[in-house]
Each structure stands twice: as C-alpha cells, then as structure tokens.
JSON list of C-alpha atoms in Angstrom, two decimals:
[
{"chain": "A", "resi": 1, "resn": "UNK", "atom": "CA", "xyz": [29.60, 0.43, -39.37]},
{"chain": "A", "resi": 2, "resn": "UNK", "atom": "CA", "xyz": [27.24, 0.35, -42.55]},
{"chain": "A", "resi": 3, "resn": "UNK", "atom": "CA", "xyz": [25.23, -2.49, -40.77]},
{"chain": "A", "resi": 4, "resn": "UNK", "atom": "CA", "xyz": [24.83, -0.20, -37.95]},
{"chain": "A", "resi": 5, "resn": "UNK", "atom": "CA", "xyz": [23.21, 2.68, -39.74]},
{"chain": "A", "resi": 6, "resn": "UNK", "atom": "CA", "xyz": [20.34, 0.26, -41.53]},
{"chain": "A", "resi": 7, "resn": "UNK", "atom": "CA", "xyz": [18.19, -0.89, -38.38]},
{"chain": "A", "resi": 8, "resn": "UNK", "atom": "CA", "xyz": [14.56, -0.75, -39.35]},
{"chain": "A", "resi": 9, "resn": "UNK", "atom": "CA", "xyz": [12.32, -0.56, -36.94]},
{"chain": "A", "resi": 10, "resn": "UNK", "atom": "CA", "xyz": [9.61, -4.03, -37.49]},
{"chain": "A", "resi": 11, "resn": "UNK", "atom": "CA", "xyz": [6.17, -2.82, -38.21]},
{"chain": "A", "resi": 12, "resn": "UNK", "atom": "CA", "xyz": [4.58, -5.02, -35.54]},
{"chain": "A", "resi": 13, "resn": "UNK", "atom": "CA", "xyz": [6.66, -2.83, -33.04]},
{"chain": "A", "resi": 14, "resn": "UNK", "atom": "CA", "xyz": [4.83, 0.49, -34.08]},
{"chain": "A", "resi": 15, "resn": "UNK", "atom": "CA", "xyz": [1.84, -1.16, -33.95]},
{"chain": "A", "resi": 16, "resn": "UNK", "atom": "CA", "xyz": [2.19, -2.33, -30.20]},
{"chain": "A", "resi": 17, "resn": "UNK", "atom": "CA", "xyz": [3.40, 1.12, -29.91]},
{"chain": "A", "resi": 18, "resn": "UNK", "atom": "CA", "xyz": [0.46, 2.46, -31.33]},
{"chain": "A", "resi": 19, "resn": "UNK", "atom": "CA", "xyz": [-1.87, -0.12, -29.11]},
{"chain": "A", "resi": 20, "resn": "UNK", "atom": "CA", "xyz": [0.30, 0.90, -25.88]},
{"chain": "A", "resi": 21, "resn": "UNK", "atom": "CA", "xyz": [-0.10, 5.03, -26.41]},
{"chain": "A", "resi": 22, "resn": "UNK", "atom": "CA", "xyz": [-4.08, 3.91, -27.70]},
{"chain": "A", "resi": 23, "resn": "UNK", "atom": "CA", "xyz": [-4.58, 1.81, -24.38]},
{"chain": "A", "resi": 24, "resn": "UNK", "atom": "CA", "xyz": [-2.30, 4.60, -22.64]},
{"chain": "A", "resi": 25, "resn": "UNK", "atom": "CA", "xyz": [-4.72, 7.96, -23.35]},
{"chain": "A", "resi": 26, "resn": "UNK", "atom": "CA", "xyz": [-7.75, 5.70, -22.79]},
{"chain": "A", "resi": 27, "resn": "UNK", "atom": "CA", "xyz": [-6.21, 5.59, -19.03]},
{"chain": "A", "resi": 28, "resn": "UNK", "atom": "CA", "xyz": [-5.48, 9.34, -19.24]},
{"chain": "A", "resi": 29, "resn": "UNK", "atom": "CA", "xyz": [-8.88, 9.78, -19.86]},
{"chain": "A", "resi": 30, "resn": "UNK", "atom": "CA", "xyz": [-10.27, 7.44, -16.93]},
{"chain": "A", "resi": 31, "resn": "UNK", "atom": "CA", "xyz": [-7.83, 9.11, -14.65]},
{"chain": "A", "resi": 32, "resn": "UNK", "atom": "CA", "xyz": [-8.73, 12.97, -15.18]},
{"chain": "A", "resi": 33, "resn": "UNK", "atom": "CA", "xyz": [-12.55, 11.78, -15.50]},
{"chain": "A", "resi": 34, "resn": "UNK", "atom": "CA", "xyz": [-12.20, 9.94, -11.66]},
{"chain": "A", "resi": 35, "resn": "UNK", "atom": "CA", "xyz": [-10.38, 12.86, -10.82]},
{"chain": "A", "resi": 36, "resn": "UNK", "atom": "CA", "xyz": [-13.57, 15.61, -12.20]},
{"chain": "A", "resi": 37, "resn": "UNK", "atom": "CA", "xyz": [-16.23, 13.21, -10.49]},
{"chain": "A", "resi": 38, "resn": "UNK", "atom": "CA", "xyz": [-14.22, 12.88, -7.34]},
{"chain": "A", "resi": 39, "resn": "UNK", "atom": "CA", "xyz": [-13.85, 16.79, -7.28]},
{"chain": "A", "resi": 40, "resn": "UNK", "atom": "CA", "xyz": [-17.81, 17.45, -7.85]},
{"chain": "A", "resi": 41, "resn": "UNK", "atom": "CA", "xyz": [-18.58, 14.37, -5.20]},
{"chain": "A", "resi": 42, "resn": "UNK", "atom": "CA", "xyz": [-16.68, 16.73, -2.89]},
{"chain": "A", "resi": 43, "resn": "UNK", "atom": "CA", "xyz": [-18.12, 19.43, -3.06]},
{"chain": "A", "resi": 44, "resn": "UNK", "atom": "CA", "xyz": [-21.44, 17.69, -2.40]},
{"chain": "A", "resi": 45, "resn": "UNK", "atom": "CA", "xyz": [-20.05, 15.68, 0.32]},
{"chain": "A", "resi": 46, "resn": "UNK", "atom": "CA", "xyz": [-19.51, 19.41, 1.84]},
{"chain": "A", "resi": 47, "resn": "UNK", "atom": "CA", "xyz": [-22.62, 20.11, 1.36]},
{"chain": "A", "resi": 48, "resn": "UNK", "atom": "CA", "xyz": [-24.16, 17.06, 3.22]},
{"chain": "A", "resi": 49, "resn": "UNK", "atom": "CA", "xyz": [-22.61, 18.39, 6.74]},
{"chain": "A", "resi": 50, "resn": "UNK", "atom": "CA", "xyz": [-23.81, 16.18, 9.17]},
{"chain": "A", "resi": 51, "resn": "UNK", "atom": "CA", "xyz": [-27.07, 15.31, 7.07]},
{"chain": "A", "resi": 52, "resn": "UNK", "atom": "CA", "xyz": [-27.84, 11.13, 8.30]},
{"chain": "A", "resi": 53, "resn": "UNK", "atom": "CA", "xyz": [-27.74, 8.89, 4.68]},
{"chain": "A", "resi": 54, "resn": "UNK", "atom": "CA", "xyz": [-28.67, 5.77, 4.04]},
{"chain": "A", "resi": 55, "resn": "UNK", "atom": "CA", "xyz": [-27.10, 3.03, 2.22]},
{"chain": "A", "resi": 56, "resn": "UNK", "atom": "CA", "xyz": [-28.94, 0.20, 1.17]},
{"chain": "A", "resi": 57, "resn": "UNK", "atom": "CA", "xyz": [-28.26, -3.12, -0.48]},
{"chain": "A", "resi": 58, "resn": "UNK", "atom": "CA", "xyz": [-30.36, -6.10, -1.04]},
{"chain": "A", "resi": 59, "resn": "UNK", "atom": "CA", "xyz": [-31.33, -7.00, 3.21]},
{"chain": "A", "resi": 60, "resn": "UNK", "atom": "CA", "xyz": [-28.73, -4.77, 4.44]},
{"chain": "A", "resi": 61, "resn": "UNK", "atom": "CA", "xyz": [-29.10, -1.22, 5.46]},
{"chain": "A", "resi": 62, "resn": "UNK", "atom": "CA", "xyz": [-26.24, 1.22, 6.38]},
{"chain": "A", "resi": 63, "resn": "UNK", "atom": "CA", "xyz": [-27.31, 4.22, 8.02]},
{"chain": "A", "resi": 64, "resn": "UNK", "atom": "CA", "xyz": [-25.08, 7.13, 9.52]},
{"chain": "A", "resi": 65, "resn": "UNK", "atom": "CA", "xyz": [-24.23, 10.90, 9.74]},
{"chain": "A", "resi": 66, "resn": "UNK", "atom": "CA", "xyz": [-20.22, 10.33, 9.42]},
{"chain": "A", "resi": 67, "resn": "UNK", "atom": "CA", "xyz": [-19.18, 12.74, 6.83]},
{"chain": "A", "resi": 68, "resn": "UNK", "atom": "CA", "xyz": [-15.89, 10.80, 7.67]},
{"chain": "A", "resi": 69, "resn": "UNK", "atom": "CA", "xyz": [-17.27, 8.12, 5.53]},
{"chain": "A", "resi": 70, "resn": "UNK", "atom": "CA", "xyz": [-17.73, 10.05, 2.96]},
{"chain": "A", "resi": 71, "resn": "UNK", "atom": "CA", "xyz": [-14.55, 11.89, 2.73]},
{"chain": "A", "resi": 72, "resn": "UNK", "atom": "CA", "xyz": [-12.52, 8.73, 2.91]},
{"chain": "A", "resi": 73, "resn": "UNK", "atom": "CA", "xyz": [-14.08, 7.22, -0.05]},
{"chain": "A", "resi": 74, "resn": "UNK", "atom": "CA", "xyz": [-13.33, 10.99, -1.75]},
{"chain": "A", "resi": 75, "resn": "UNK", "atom": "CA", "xyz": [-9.66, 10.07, -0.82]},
{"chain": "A", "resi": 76, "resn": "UNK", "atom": "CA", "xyz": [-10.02, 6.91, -2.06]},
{"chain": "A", "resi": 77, "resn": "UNK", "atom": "CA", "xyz": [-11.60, 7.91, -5.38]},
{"chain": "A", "resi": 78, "resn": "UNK", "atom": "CA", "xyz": [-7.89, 10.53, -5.44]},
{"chain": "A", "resi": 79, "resn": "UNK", "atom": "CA", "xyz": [-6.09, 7.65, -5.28]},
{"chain": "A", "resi": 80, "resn": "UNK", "atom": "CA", "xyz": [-7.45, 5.46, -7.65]},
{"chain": "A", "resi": 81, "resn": "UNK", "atom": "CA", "xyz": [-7.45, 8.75, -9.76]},
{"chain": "A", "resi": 82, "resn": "UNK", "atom": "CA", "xyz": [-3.83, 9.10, -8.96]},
{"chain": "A", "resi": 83, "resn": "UNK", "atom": "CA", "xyz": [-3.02, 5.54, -9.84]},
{"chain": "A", "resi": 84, "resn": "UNK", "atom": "CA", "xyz": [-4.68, 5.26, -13.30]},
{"chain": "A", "resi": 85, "resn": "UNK", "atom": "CA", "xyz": [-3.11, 8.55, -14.17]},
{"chain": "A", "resi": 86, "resn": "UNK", "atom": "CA", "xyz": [0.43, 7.28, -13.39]},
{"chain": "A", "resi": 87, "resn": "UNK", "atom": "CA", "xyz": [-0.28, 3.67, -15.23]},
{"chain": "A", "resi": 88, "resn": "UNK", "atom": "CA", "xyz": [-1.19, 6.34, -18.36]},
{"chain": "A", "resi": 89, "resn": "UNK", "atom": "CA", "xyz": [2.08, 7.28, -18.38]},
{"chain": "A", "resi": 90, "resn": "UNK", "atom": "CA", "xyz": [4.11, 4.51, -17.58]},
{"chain": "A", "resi": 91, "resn": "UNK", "atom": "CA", "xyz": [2.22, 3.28, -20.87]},
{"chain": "A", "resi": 92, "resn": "UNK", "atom": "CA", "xyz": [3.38, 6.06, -22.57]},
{"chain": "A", "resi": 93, "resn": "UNK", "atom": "CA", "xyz": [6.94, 5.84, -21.66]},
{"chain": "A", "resi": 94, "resn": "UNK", "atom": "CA", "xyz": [6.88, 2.14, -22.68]},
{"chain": "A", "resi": 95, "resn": "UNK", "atom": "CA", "xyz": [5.89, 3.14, -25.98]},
{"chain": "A", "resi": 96, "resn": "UNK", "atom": "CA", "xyz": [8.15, 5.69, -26.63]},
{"chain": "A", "resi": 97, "resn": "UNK", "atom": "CA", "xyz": [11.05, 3.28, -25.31]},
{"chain": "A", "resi": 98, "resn": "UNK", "atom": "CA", "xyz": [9.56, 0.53, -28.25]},
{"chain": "A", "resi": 99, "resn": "UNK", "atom": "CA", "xyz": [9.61, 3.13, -30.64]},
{"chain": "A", "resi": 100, "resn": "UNK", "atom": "CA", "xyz": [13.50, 3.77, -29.81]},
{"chain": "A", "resi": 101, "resn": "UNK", "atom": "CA", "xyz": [14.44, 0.45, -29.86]},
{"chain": "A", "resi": 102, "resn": "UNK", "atom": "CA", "xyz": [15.36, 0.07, -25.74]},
{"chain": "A", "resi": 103, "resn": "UNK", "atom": "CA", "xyz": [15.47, -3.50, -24.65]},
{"chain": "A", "resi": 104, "resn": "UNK", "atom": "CA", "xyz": [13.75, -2.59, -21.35]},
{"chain": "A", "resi": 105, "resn": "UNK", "atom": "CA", "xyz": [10.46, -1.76, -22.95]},
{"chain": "A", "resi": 106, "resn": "UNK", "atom": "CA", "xyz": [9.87, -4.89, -24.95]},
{"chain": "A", "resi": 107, "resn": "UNK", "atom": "CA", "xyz": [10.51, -6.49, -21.40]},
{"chain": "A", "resi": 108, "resn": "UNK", "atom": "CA", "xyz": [8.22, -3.73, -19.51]},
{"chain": "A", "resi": 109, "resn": "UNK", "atom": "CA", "xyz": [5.59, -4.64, -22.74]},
{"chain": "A", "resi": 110, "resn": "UNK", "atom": "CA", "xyz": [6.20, -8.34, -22.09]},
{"chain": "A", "resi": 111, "resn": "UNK", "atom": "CA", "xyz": [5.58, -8.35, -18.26]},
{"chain": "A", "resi": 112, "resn": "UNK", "atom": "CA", "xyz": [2.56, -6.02, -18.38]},
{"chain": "A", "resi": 113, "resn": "UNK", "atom": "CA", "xyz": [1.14, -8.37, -21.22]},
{"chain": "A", "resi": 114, "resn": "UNK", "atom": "CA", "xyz": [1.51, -11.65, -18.95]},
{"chain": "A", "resi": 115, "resn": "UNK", "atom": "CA", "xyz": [0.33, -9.97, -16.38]},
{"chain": "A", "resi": 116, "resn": "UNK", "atom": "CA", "xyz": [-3.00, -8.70, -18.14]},
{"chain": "A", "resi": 117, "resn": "UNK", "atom": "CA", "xyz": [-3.49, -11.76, -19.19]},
{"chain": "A", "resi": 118, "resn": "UNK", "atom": "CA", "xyz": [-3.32, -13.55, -15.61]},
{"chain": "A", "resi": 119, "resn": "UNK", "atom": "CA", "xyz": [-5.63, -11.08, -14.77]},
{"chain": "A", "resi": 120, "resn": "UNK", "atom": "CA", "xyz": [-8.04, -11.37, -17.56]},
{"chain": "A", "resi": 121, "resn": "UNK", "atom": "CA", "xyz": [-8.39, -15.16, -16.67]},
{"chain": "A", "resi": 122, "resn": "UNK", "atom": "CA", "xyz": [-8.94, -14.15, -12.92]},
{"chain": "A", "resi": 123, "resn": "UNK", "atom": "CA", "xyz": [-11.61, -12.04, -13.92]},
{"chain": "A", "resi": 124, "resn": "UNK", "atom": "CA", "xyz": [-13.27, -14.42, -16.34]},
{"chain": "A", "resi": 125, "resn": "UNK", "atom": "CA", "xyz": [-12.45, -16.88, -13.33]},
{"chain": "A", "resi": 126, "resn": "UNK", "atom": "CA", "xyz": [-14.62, -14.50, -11.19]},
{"chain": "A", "resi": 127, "resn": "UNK", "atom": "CA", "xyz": [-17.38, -14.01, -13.71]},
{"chain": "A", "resi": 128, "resn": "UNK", "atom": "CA", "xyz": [-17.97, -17.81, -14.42]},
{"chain": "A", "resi": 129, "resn": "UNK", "atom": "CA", "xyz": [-18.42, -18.49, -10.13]},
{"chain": "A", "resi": 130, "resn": "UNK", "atom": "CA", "xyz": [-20.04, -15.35, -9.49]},
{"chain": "A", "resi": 131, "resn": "UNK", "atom": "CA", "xyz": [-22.94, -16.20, -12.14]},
{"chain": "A", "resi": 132, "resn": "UNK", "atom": "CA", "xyz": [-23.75, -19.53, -13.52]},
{"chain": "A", "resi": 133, "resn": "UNK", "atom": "CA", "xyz": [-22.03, -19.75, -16.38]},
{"chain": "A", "resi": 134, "resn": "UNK", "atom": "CA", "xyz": [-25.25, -19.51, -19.07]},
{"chain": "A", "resi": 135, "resn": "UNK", "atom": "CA", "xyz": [-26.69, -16.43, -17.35]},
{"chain": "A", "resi": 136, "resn": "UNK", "atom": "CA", "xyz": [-22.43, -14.93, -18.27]},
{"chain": "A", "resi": 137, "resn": "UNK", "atom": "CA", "xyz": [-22.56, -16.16, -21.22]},
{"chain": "A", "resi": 138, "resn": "UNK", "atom": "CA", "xyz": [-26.18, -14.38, -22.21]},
{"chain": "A", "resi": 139, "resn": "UNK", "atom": "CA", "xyz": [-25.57, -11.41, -19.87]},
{"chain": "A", "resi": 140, "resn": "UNK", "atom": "CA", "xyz": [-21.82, -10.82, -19.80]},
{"chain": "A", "resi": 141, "resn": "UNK", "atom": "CA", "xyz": [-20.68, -11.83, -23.26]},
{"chain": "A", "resi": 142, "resn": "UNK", "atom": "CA", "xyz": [-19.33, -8.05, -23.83]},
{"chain": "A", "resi": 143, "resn": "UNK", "atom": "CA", "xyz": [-17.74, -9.10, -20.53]},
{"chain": "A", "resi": 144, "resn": "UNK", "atom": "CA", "xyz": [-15.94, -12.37, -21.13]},
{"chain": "A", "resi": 145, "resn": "UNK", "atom": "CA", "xyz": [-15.24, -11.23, -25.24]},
{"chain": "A", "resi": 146, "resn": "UNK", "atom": "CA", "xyz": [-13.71, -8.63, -24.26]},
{"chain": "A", "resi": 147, "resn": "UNK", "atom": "CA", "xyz": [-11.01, -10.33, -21.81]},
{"chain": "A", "resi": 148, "resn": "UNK", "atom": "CA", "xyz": [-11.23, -12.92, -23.88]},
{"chain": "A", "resi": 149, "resn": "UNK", "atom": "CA", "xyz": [-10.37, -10.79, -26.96]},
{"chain": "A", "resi": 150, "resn": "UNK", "atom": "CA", "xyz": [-7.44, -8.94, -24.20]},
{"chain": "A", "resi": 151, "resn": "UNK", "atom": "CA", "xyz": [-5.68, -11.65, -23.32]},
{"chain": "A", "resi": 152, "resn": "UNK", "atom": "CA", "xyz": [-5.44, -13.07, -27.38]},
{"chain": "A", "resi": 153, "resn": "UNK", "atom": "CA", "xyz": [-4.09, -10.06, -28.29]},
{"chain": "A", "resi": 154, "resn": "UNK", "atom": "CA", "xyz": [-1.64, -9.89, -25.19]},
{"chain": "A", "resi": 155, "resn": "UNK", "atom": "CA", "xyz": [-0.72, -13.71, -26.10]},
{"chain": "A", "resi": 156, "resn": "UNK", "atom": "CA", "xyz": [0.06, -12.54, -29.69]},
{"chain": "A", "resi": 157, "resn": "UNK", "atom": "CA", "xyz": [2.18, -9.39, -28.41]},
{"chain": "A", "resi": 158, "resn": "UNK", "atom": "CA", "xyz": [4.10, -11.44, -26.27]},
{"chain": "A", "resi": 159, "resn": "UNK", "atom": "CA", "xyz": [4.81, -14.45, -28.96]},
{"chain": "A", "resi": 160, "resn": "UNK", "atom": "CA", "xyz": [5.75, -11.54, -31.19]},
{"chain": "A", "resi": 161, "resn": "UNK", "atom": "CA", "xyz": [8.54, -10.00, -28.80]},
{"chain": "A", "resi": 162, "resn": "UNK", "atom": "CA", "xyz": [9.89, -13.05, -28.27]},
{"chain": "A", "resi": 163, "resn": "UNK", "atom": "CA", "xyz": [10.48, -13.82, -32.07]},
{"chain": "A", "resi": 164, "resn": "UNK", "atom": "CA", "xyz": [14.36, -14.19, -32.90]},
{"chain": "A", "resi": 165, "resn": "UNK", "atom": "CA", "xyz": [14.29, -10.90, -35.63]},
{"chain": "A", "resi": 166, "resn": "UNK", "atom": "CA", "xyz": [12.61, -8.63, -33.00]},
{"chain": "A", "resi": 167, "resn": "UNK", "atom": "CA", "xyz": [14.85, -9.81, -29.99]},
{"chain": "A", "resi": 168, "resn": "UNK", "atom": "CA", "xyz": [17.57, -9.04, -32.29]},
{"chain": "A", "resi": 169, "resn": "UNK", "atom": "CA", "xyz": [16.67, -6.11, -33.01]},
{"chain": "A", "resi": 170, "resn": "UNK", "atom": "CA", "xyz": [16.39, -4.61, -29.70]},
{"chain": "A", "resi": 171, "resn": "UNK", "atom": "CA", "xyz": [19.71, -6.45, -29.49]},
{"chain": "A", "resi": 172, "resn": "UNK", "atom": "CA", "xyz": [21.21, -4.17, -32.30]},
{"chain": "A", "resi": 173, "resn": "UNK", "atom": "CA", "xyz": [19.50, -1.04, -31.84]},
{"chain": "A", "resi": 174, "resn": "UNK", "atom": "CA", "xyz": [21.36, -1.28, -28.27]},
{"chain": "A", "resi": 175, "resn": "UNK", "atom": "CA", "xyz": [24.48, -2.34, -29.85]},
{"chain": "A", "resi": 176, "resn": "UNK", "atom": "CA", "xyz": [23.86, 1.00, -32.47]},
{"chain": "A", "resi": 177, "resn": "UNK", "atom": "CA", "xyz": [23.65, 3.56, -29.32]},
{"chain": "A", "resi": 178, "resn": "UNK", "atom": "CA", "xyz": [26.47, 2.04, -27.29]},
{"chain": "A", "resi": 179, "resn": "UNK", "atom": "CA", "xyz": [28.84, 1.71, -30.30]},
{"chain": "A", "resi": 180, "resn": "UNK", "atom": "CA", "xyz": [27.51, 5.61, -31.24]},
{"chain": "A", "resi": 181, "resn": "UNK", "atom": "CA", "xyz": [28.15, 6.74, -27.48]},
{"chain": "A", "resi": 182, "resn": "UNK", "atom": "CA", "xyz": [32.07, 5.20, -28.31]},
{"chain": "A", "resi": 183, "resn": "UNK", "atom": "CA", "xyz": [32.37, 7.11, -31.12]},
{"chain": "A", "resi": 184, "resn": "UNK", "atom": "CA", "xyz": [31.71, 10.14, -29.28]},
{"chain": "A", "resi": 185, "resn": "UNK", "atom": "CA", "xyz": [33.93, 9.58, -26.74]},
{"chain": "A", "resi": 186, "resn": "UNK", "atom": "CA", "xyz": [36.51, 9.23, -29.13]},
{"chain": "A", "resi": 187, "resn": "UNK", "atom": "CA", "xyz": [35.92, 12.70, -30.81]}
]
C-alpha cells in the first residue's frame, strides 16, 4: 500500500502538459479570432446585397452578384471556427488527463504527436514542390524551421512516452485509482 501512495508525477510529463495547454489556448485564440472576423465579414457580406464583385487571380477573373457565394464561405469560416475551437479543448482535456496520470492521454499525446509530425513532413513535402527548393529555403525558412522544429519536438515527446519509467508510471497511477476505487467499495 505504501508503494501506492509515493507516485511522482515525471517532470517531462508537466512539461508536455504545459506544451499541450500552451499549444491548446494558442488554438482557443485562433478559434474565437476566426469566429470575430467571420462575424464582422457577415455583416459586410449583408451589406453587399446583390452588389456584382470581382475576384481576381493571376489570368483568371471571377466575377458575380451571388451573395450565396459569399455566405457559404461565412459558413465555412463557422466551421473551421468551430473545429479549431473543439481541437482547443480536446488539447486541454489531454493535458489535464497527463497531469492525472490516465493511460489514455499519453496515448491521445502519442497519436496526435505522430500525426503532427506526418503532417509537418507533408507540408514541408508541399513547400519543397511548390517552390524550388532555394527560393524555400531563402523565402520560407520561418516556414520549414518551424515544422522542422514541430516535428523534433513531437519526435522527442513521443520517444519520451514510450520510455519504460513513464509507461510505468501511467501503469501505476492506474493501478493507484483502481486499487483506491476497491478500497472504497470495501468501506
């Protein structure tokens, strides 16, 4: 019972927690901003009526009077709103869950991490054909460090959770609370 009561949490787990909740309110903050522009693009997209725009890119020209348009890229804008909101806190939850010791969120952390980094090398993927590779490398480097510098910390996150101490303690903090929950049954 005495080995029960002496779980320490590792320091590298408040630290991804810290990292999760950081990465977690900078999402929060993406989310309610989408959802403020979204809300003033609205009410200008009111405004417009049946006003003809024009969209132009490069050769092409897009011209129309379809407020339709325009409100279905509004709804679109909700949803992405909606979406990075909800990944916000999903992050939090995850981090809350590490800080607790639940086995579920070091495998939530681990999945998310592999799968940031799969995407981080489709993106730099995407960078290196879209642009030839010196005009990325002068243009883009905040670009490519930056995923580059994601998926190196993701790498070391995931090593870390996958260390023997850390995977046992999840392992005992789960053993603590179910061995806890049987002494309260017994009362």
């Amino acid at each position: 019972i005495r080995f029960f009561m002496n779980i320490k949490r590792p320091i590298g787990i408040t630290i991804i927690s810290i990292l999760i909740i950081l990465n977690g309110s900078f999402l929060l903050f993406w989310g309610i901003a989408t959802f403020i522009v979204t809300i003033n693009l609205s009410s200008t997209f009111d405004q417009l009526d049946s006003i003809p725009f024009t969209l132009q890119s490069n050769n092409t020209s897009l011209q129309t009077s379809d407020t339709d348009l325009l409100k279905n890229i509004n709804y679109f804008l909700y949803f992405i709103g909606g979406i990075i909101t909800l990944f916000s806190l999903i992050h939090f939850v995850i981090a809350y869950g590490l800080l607790k010791g639940k086995s579920w969120a070091r495998i939530s952390t681990i999945i998310i991490c592999i799968v940031s980094i799969i995407a981080n090398i489709l993106i730099i993927l995407i960078l290196l054909t879209v642009f030839n590779m010196i005009e990325s490398l002068s243009n883009g480097q905040s670009i490519l460090g930056g995923n580059i510098l994601t998926m190196i910390i993701n790498s070391i996150i995931v090593y870390y959770l996958y260390r023997r101490e850390i995977k046992d303690y999840f392992h005992n903090v789960n053993k603590k609370s179910s061995f806890s929950s049987s002494l309260d049954d017994l009362r």
